Structure formats: C-alpha cells, structure tokens
Amino acid sequence: QKEVEQNSGPLSVPEGAIASLNCTYSDRGSQSFFWYRQYSGKSPELIMFIYSNGDKEDGRFTAQLNKASQYVSLLIRDSQPSDSATYLCAVNPNDYKLSFGAGTTVTVRA
Amino acid sequence: SQTIHQWPATLVQPVGSPLSLECTVEGTSNPNLYWYRQAAGRGLQLLFYSVGIGQISSEVPQNLSASRPQDRQFILSSKKLLLSDSGFYLCVLREGVTFFGQGTRLTVV
C-alpha cells in the first residue's frame, strides 16, 4: 500500500468551476498535511497546510481533513487557466519524513 | 531567510558515468536536508535525508549515495549511472516549513 495515494487525473474543469482533488494516506499517526502545486519542469510550491480535522480556507483554496477516514482534499473555487498544474498531496508520517503522492494533473479549460 | 542553491539545472550523462549533484543552503544552521527524485509521471520519492554533518539515512536501496561534508552542504552521488536514474532531483530543506531547491533534470542516455 502506498503511503499517499491520489488520482492521477487528468482532471479537466471549465474556467470558473470548482476543482476537487482527493488524497488518502496510510499512516494513521500522521499529523501534518500539505498541498503543493507544481508547474511542468518546476519545483513544487506550497499552497496550503492543515493540521486539524475540518476545513481550512485560503482565498480560492479550501483544504479538508478527516483523520478518521485518513482523507484530505483540496477544493479550488473559480478555477483559472493559471491553476493548470499538477497538485501534490504530502503527509508527515513522522518528524523527519514528508511523503508525497504521485500528484493529480489539473487542466482548466478557458 | 533560508535559501537553497542546487546545481546544475539540467544534466545529460551517459550510462556508466559518475554523478555529483550539489546542494548548499544559506540562512540557517544544522538544517534537515533531503534528496527527492521525481521520475516522469510519478510522485516525489525520498532518497536520503540528513539531520547533521556525516549523518545520512537512506530510504530505498539504489545506485545512489549521499554525503554531508559540511553543515550546509548536501551531495548526491553515483559511481555508475543507470538509465533508471533519470529524473528530476530536488534538494529540500525542512525547518517547520519546507523549502525546495530549483531541481536538476538528469537524463541518462
């Protein structure tokens, strides 16, 4: 079982719509959860982090965490063409390790 | 603030040749440093991490090695590259927040 699993996509959404990305993780003791955006050929950049169950909103982005279900998601509202990228889910199973999913590719259609 | 310098940005190497990728950091001391590899269409795989000078932990058995000769220097090496070593290599610094280097695109031909 992979430590962090994501649907690879591609996820295609029209401009202005909501993009919904999902991630599950295997280590129940994980405490920190991150979403990164990665443009082709570039390093990942942090979008959001979440530590507690529930929702966390930052601009057009909302992260949702459910530790009981070992599930974390990212919603992108009012999707823009500039949101087209690969989104990586990352989980801290311990103090040192940061495990990444394979990423979901999002394409926003103008 | 913390800065990561990673070079080269791109590299094309023949099979069987050696490899040395260097990463240096500024603006911090005794950082936790990591080497990740991202193969085409795949996620970031943790290769090595180091919590201090001379301390290296390997996550997966492979053709690569890492060294930390100085507090702010982290080196990824190979004596003989394989085709499967191709990928995007990232040096990462973690101090609460995670900082990524610009990455090295390695193509083994």
PDB file of C-alpha atoms in Angstrom:
ATOM      1  CA  GLN A   1       0.000   0.000   0.000  1.00  0.00           C
ATOM      2  CA  LYS A   2       1.361   3.403  -0.971  1.00  0.00           C
ATOM      3  CA  GLU A   3       1.815   5.887   1.853  1.00  0.00           C
ATOM      4  CA  VAL A   4      -0.039   8.632  -0.009  1.00  0.00           C
ATOM      5  CA  GLU A   5      -2.449   7.996  -2.875  1.00  0.00           C
ATOM      6  CA  GLN A   6      -4.005  10.414  -5.318  1.00  0.00           C
ATOM      7  CA  ASN A   7      -5.956  10.050  -8.541  1.00  0.00           C
ATOM      8  CA  SER A   8      -3.513  10.855 -11.308  1.00  0.00           C
ATOM      9  CA  GLY A   9      -6.107  12.573 -13.468  1.00  0.00           C
ATOM     10  CA  PRO A  10      -6.093  14.431 -15.659  1.00  0.00           C
ATOM     11  CA  LEU A  11      -8.888  16.416 -14.108  1.00  0.00           C
ATOM     12  CA  SER A  12     -10.370  18.804 -16.631  1.00  0.00           C
ATOM     13  CA  VAL A  13     -12.628  21.612 -15.423  1.00  0.00           C
ATOM     14  CA  PRO A  14     -14.061  24.668 -17.183  1.00  0.00           C
ATOM     15  CA  GLU A  15     -12.893  28.106 -16.163  1.00  0.00           C
ATOM     16  CA  GLY A  16     -14.850  29.361 -13.173  1.00  0.00           C
ATOM     17  CA  ALA A  17     -15.801  25.890 -11.939  1.00  0.00           C
ATOM     18  CA  ILE A  18     -14.715  24.101  -8.775  1.00  0.00           C
ATOM     19  CA  ALA A  19     -11.866  21.582  -8.995  1.00  0.00           C
ATOM     20  CA  SER A  20     -11.930  18.873  -6.328  1.00  0.00           C
ATOM     21  CA  LEU A  21      -8.801  16.859  -5.563  1.00  0.00           C
ATOM     22  CA  ASN A  22      -8.625  13.900  -3.212  1.00  0.00           C
ATOM     23  CA  CYS A  23      -5.851  12.218  -1.257  1.00  0.00           C
ATOM     24  CA  THR A  24      -5.718   9.273   1.125  1.00  0.00           C
ATOM     25  CA  TYR A  25      -2.857   8.246   3.397  1.00  0.00           C
ATOM     26  CA  SER A  26      -1.934   5.027   5.147  1.00  0.00           C
ATOM     27  CA  ASP A  27      -0.200   6.104   8.373  1.00  0.00           C
ATOM     28  CA  ARG A  28      -2.917   6.840  10.917  1.00  0.00           C
ATOM     29  CA  GLY A  29      -0.403   8.660  13.118  1.00  0.00           C
ATOM     30  CA  SER A  30       0.270  11.373  10.532  1.00  0.00           C
ATOM     31  CA  GLN A  31      -0.214  14.850  11.922  1.00  0.00           C
ATOM     32  CA  SER A  32       0.568  17.350   9.166  1.00  0.00           C
ATOM     33  CA  PHE A  33      -0.842  17.546   5.672  1.00  0.00           C
ATOM     34  CA  PHE A  34       0.189  19.712   2.763  1.00  0.00           C
ATOM     35  CA  TRP A  35      -0.907  20.580  -0.754  1.00  0.00           C
ATOM     36  CA  TYR A  36       1.701  21.671  -3.289  1.00  0.00           C
ATOM     37  CA  ARG A  37       1.290  22.960  -6.823  1.00  0.00           C
ATOM     38  CA  GLN A  38       3.897  22.018  -9.404  1.00  0.00           C
ATOM     39  CA  TYR A  39       4.145  23.520 -12.851  1.00  0.00           C
ATOM     40  CA  SER A  40       5.867  21.437 -15.501  1.00  0.00           C
ATOM     41  CA  GLY A  41       9.631  21.406 -15.023  1.00  0.00           C
ATOM     42  CA  LYS A  42       9.467  23.467 -11.846  1.00  0.00           C
ATOM     43  CA  SER A  43       9.794  22.761  -8.129  1.00  0.00           C
ATOM     44  CA  PRO A  44       6.656  22.311  -6.053  1.00  0.00           C
ATOM     45  CA  GLU A  45       5.288  25.340  -4.240  1.00  0.00           C
ATOM     46  CA  LEU A  46       3.228  25.191  -1.090  1.00  0.00           C
ATOM     47  CA  ILE A  47      -0.434  26.091  -1.436  1.00  0.00           C
ATOM     48  CA  MET A  48      -1.855  25.080   1.931  1.00  0.00           C
ATOM     49  CA  PHE A  49      -1.197  23.048   5.038  1.00  0.00           C
ATOM     50  CA  ILE A  50      -3.706  21.655   7.502  1.00  0.00           C
ATOM     51  CA  TYR A  51      -3.248  20.001  10.884  1.00  0.00           C
ATOM     52  CA  SER A  52      -6.748  19.718  12.356  1.00  0.00           C
ATOM     53  CA  ASN A  53      -9.906  17.966  11.231  1.00  0.00           C
ATOM     54  CA  GLY A  54     -12.293  20.149   9.289  1.00  0.00           C
ATOM     55  CA  ASP A  55     -11.939  22.827   6.672  1.00  0.00           C
ATOM     56  CA  LYS A  56      -9.285  25.479   6.168  1.00  0.00           C
ATOM     57  CA  GLU A  57      -9.811  28.232   3.628  1.00  0.00           C
ATOM     58  CA  ASP A  58      -7.235  30.478   1.979  1.00  0.00           C
ATOM     59  CA  GLY A  59      -8.511  32.606  -0.868  1.00  0.00           C
ATOM     60  CA  ARG A  60      -9.881  30.358  -3.594  1.00  0.00           C
ATOM     61  CA  PHE A  61      -8.444  27.250  -1.947  1.00  0.00           C
ATOM     62  CA  THR A  62     -10.037  25.087   0.745  1.00  0.00           C
ATOM     63  CA  ALA A  63      -8.325  22.108   2.351  1.00  0.00           C
ATOM     64  CA  GLN A  64     -10.427  19.498   4.126  1.00  0.00           C
ATOM     65  CA  LEU A  65      -9.072  16.924   6.559  1.00  0.00           C
ATOM     66  CA  ASN A  66     -10.745  13.840   8.006  1.00  0.00           C
ATOM     67  CA  LYS A  67      -8.252  11.905  10.128  1.00  0.00           C
ATOM     68  CA  ALA A  68     -10.743   9.144  10.962  1.00  0.00           C
ATOM     69  CA  SER A  69     -11.112   8.377   7.259  1.00  0.00           C
ATOM     70  CA  GLN A  70      -7.436   9.202   6.545  1.00  0.00           C
ATOM     71  CA  TYR A  71      -8.534  11.543   3.848  1.00  0.00           C
ATOM     72  CA  VAL A  72      -7.521  15.037   2.826  1.00  0.00           C
ATOM     73  CA  SER A  73      -8.882  17.057  -0.076  1.00  0.00           C
ATOM     74  CA  LEU A  74      -8.327  20.339  -1.860  1.00  0.00           C
ATOM     75  CA  LEU A  75     -11.018  22.446  -3.475  1.00  0.00           C
ATOM     76  CA  ILE A  76     -10.145  25.159  -5.973  1.00  0.00           C
ATOM     77  CA  ARG A  77     -13.011  27.599  -6.474  1.00  0.00           C
ATOM     78  CA  ASP A  78     -13.415  29.837  -9.521  1.00  0.00           C
ATOM     79  CA  SER A  79     -10.731  27.852 -11.357  1.00  0.00           C
ATOM     80  CA  GLN A  80      -8.457  29.866 -13.621  1.00  0.00           C
ATOM     81  CA  PRO A  81      -6.255  28.733 -16.527  1.00  0.00           C
ATOM     82  CA  SER A  82      -3.250  29.588 -14.333  1.00  0.00           C
ATOM     83  CA  ASP A  83      -4.397  26.852 -11.933  1.00  0.00           C
ATOM     84  CA  SER A  84      -3.499  24.261 -14.572  1.00  0.00           C
ATOM     85  CA  ALA A  85      -0.729  22.263 -12.921  1.00  0.00           C
ATOM     86  CA  THR A  86      -0.029  19.068 -11.019  1.00  0.00           C
ATOM     87  CA  TYR A  87      -1.149  19.118  -7.396  1.00  0.00           C
ATOM     88  CA  LEU A  88       0.806  17.059  -4.907  1.00  0.00           C
ATOM     89  CA  CYS A  89      -0.546  15.869  -1.584  1.00  0.00           C
ATOM     90  CA  ALA A  90       2.101  15.423   1.135  1.00  0.00           C
ATOM     91  CA  VAL A  91       1.883  13.860   4.579  1.00  0.00           C
ATOM     92  CA  ASN A  92       4.172  13.869   7.630  1.00  0.00           C
ATOM     93  CA  PRO A  93       4.195  10.299   8.999  1.00  0.00           C
ATOM     94  CA  ASN A  94       6.955  11.285  11.440  1.00  0.00           C
ATOM     95  CA  ASP A  95       9.121  14.257  12.386  1.00  0.00           C
ATOM     96  CA  TYR A  96      11.617  13.724   9.595  1.00  0.00           C
ATOM     97  CA  LYS A  97       9.749  12.277   6.685  1.00  0.00           C
ATOM     98  CA  LEU A  98       7.491  14.045   4.206  1.00  0.00           C
ATOM     99  CA  SER A  99       5.779  11.563   1.889  1.00  0.00           C
ATOM    100  CA  PHE A 100       4.276  12.701  -1.400  1.00  0.00           C
ATOM    101  CA  GLY A 101       1.531  11.333  -3.582  1.00  0.00           C
ATOM    102  CA  ALA A 102       2.066  10.951  -7.315  1.00  0.00           C
ATOM    103  CA  GLY A 103       0.033  14.080  -7.989  1.00  0.00           C
ATOM    104  CA  THR A 104      -3.175  14.975  -9.801  1.00  0.00           C
ATOM    105  CA  THR A 105      -2.892  16.877 -13.059  1.00  0.00           C
ATOM    106  CA  VAL A 106      -5.488  19.623 -13.389  1.00  0.00           C
ATOM    107  CA  THR A 107      -6.374  21.328 -16.661  1.00  0.00           C
ATOM    108  CA  VAL A 108      -8.618  24.395 -16.591  1.00  0.00           C
ATOM    109  CA  ARG A 109     -10.359  24.971 -19.927  1.00  0.00           C
ATOM    110  CA  ALA A 110     -10.841  28.592 -20.936  1.00  0.00           C
TER     111      ALA A 110
ATOM    112  CA  SER B   1      15.647  33.807   5.182  1.00  0.00           C
ATOM    113  CA  GLN B   2      16.596  30.340   4.059  1.00  0.00           C
ATOM    114  CA  THR B   3      17.879  29.833   0.523  1.00  0.00           C
ATOM    115  CA  ILE B   4      18.728  26.634  -1.315  1.00  0.00           C
ATOM    116  CA  HIS B   5      21.216  26.535  -4.154  1.00  0.00           C
ATOM    117  CA  GLN B   6      21.121  23.462  -6.324  1.00  0.00           C
ATOM    118  CA  TRP B   7      23.072  22.850  -9.492  1.00  0.00           C
ATOM    119  CA  PRO B   8      23.246  22.104 -12.328  1.00  0.00           C
ATOM    120  CA  ALA B   9      19.710  22.742 -13.577  1.00  0.00           C
ATOM    121  CA  THR B  10      19.969  20.166 -16.341  1.00  0.00           C
ATOM    122  CA  LEU B  11      22.381  17.341 -16.957  1.00  0.00           C
ATOM    123  CA  VAL B  12      22.735  14.705 -19.667  1.00  0.00           C
ATOM    124  CA  GLN B  13      25.036  11.855 -18.767  1.00  0.00           C
ATOM    125  CA  PRO B  14      25.893   8.543 -20.438  1.00  0.00           C
ATOM    126  CA  VAL B  15      25.143   5.242 -18.763  1.00  0.00           C
ATOM    127  CA  GLY B  16      28.034   4.174 -16.559  1.00  0.00           C
ATOM    128  CA  SER B  17      29.321   7.678 -15.919  1.00  0.00           C
ATOM    129  CA  PRO B  18      29.632   9.155 -12.417  1.00  0.00           C
ATOM    130  CA  LEU B  19      27.313  11.746 -10.926  1.00  0.00           C
ATOM    131  CA  SER B  20      27.678  14.516  -8.409  1.00  0.00           C
ATOM    132  CA  LEU B  21      24.838  16.898  -7.587  1.00  0.00           C
ATOM    133  CA  GLU B  22      25.473  19.571  -5.023  1.00  0.00           C
ATOM    134  CA  CYS B  23      23.118  21.433  -2.765  1.00  0.00           C
ATOM    135  CA  THR B  24      24.055  24.261  -0.429  1.00  0.00           C
ATOM    136  CA  VAL B  25      21.844  26.234   1.900  1.00  0.00           C
ATOM    137  CA  GLU B  26      22.052  29.703   3.396  1.00  0.00           C
ATOM    138  CA  GLY B  27      20.315  31.479   6.219  1.00  0.00           C
ATOM    139  CA  THR B  28      20.150  28.579   8.621  1.00  0.00           C
ATOM    140  CA  SER B  29      22.328  26.214  10.621  1.00  0.00           C
ATOM    141  CA  ASN B  30      22.055  22.475  11.276  1.00  0.00           C
ATOM    142  CA  PRO B  31      19.124  22.063   8.876  1.00  0.00           C
ATOM    143  CA  ASN B  32      17.368  18.821   7.999  1.00  0.00           C
ATOM    144  CA  LEU B  33      18.199  18.202   4.341  1.00  0.00           C
ATOM    145  CA  TYR B  34      16.635  15.794   1.878  1.00  0.00           C
ATOM    146  CA  TRP B  35      17.146  14.461  -1.637  1.00  0.00           C
ATOM    147  CA  TYR B  36      13.998  13.546  -3.545  1.00  0.00           C
ATOM    148  CA  ARG B  37      13.659  12.159  -7.054  1.00  0.00           C
ATOM    149  CA  GLN B  38      10.659  12.572  -9.312  1.00  0.00           C
ATOM    150  CA  ALA B  39      10.524  10.162 -12.243  1.00  0.00           C
ATOM    151  CA  ALA B  40       8.366  11.062 -15.238  1.00  0.00           C
ATOM    152  CA  GLY B  41       4.682  10.899 -14.296  1.00  0.00           C
ATOM    153  CA  ARG B  42       5.428   9.853 -10.750  1.00  0.00           C
ATOM    154  CA  GLY B  43       5.459  11.433  -7.339  1.00  0.00           C
ATOM    155  CA  LEU B  44       8.403  12.607  -5.288  1.00  0.00           C
ATOM    156  CA  GLN B  45      10.364   9.690  -3.883  1.00  0.00           C
ATOM    157  CA  LEU B  46      12.505  10.305  -0.805  1.00  0.00           C
ATOM    158  CA  LEU B  47      16.040   9.050  -1.442  1.00  0.00           C
ATOM    159  CA  PHE B  48      18.098  10.320   1.501  1.00  0.00           C
ATOM    160  CA  TYR B  49      17.813  12.615   4.463  1.00  0.00           C
ATOM    161  CA  SER B  50      20.367  14.094   6.811  1.00  0.00           C
ATOM    162  CA  VAL B  51      19.913  15.673  10.215  1.00  0.00           C
ATOM    163  CA  GLY B  52      23.542  16.734  10.602  1.00  0.00           C
ATOM    164  CA  ILE B  53      27.135  16.546   9.348  1.00  0.00           C
ATOM    165  CA  GLY B  54      28.069  12.990   8.388  1.00  0.00           C
ATOM    166  CA  GLN B  55      24.590  11.679   9.202  1.00  0.00           C
ATOM    167  CA  ILE B  56      22.829  10.071   6.240  1.00  0.00           C
ATOM    168  CA  SER B  57      19.677   7.953   6.223  1.00  0.00           C
ATOM    169  CA  SER B  58      18.732   6.046   3.113  1.00  0.00           C
ATOM    170  CA  GLU B  59      15.103   5.390   2.341  1.00  0.00           C
ATOM    171  CA  VAL B  60      15.450   2.997  -0.572  1.00  0.00           C
ATOM    172  CA  PRO B  61      18.232   0.691  -1.803  1.00  0.00           C
ATOM    173  CA  GLN B  62      19.611   2.051  -5.010  1.00  0.00           C
ATOM    174  CA  ASN B  63      22.514   3.040  -7.153  1.00  0.00           C
ATOM    175  CA  LEU B  64      22.991   6.380  -5.434  1.00  0.00           C
ATOM    176  CA  SER B  65      24.736   7.634  -2.316  1.00  0.00           C
ATOM    177  CA  ALA B  66      24.670  10.869  -0.350  1.00  0.00           C
ATOM    178  CA  SER B  67      27.113  12.741   1.814  1.00  0.00           C
ATOM    179  CA  ARG B  68      27.041  15.759   4.093  1.00  0.00           C
ATOM    180  CA  PRO B  69      30.583  17.019   4.441  1.00  0.00           C
ATOM    181  CA  GLN B  70      29.552  20.388   5.867  1.00  0.00           C
ATOM    182  CA  ASP B  71      26.575  21.646   7.814  1.00  0.00           C
ATOM    183  CA  ARG B  72      25.089  23.456   4.830  1.00  0.00           C
ATOM    184  CA  GLN B  73      26.200  21.128   2.034  1.00  0.00           C
ATOM    185  CA  PHE B  74      24.445  18.002   0.831  1.00  0.00           C
ATOM    186  CA  ILE B  75      25.779  15.963  -2.092  1.00  0.00           C
ATOM    187  CA  LEU B  76      24.135  13.230  -4.136  1.00  0.00           C
ATOM    188  CA  SER B  77      26.484  10.885  -5.988  1.00  0.00           C
ATOM    189  CA  SER B  78      26.718   7.820  -8.117  1.00  0.00           C
ATOM    190  CA  LYS B  79      29.738   5.889  -9.323  1.00  0.00           C
ATOM    191  CA  LYS B  80      27.953   4.475 -12.388  1.00  0.00           C
ATOM    192  CA  LEU B  81      24.667   5.864 -13.631  1.00  0.00           C
ATOM    193  CA  LEU B  82      21.847   3.641 -14.860  1.00  0.00           C
ATOM    194  CA  LEU B  83      19.090   4.565 -17.305  1.00  0.00           C
ATOM    195  CA  SER B  84      16.636   4.273 -14.415  1.00  0.00           C
ATOM    196  CA  ASP B  85      18.445   7.093 -12.589  1.00  0.00           C
ATOM    197  CA  SER B  86      16.898   9.617 -14.976  1.00  0.00           C
ATOM    198  CA  GLY B  87      14.543  12.019 -13.276  1.00  0.00           C
ATOM    199  CA  PHE B  88      14.078  15.356 -11.584  1.00  0.00           C
ATOM    200  CA  TYR B  89      16.177  15.601  -8.427  1.00  0.00           C
ATOM    201  CA  LEU B  90      15.197  18.008  -5.702  1.00  0.00           C
ATOM    202  CA  CYS B  91      17.156  19.131  -2.673  1.00  0.00           C
ATOM    203  CA  VAL B  92      14.802  20.000   0.157  1.00  0.00           C
ATOM    204  CA  LEU B  93      15.255  21.884   3.414  1.00  0.00           C
ATOM    205  CA  ARG B  94      12.781  21.442   6.240  1.00  0.00           C
ATOM    206  CA  GLU B  95      12.545  23.764   9.202  1.00  0.00           C
ATOM    207  CA  GLY B  96       8.875  23.639  10.017  1.00  0.00           C
ATOM    208  CA  VAL B  97       8.280  24.966   6.532  1.00  0.00           C
ATOM    209  CA  THR B  98       9.600  23.026   3.541  1.00  0.00           C
ATOM    210  CA  PHE B  99      11.873  24.771   1.034  1.00  0.00           C
ATOM    211  CA  PHE B 100      12.670  23.265  -2.362  1.00  0.00           C
ATOM    212  CA  GLY B 101      15.725  23.803  -4.499  1.00  0.00           C
ATOM    213  CA  GLN B 102      15.195  24.573  -8.169  1.00  0.00           C
ATOM    214  CA  GLY B 103      15.840  20.975  -9.116  1.00  0.00           C
ATOM    215  CA  THR B 104      18.169  19.145 -11.501  1.00  0.00           C
ATOM    216  CA  ARG B 105      16.748  17.440 -14.564  1.00  0.00           C
ATOM    217  CA  LEU B 106      19.005  14.407 -15.110  1.00  0.00           C
ATOM    218  CA  THR B 107      18.764  12.405 -18.328  1.00  0.00           C
ATOM    219  CA  VAL B 108      20.852   9.278 -18.557  1.00  0.00           C
ATOM    220  CA  VAL B 109      21.424   8.221 -22.159  1.00  0.00           C
TER     221      VAL B 109
END
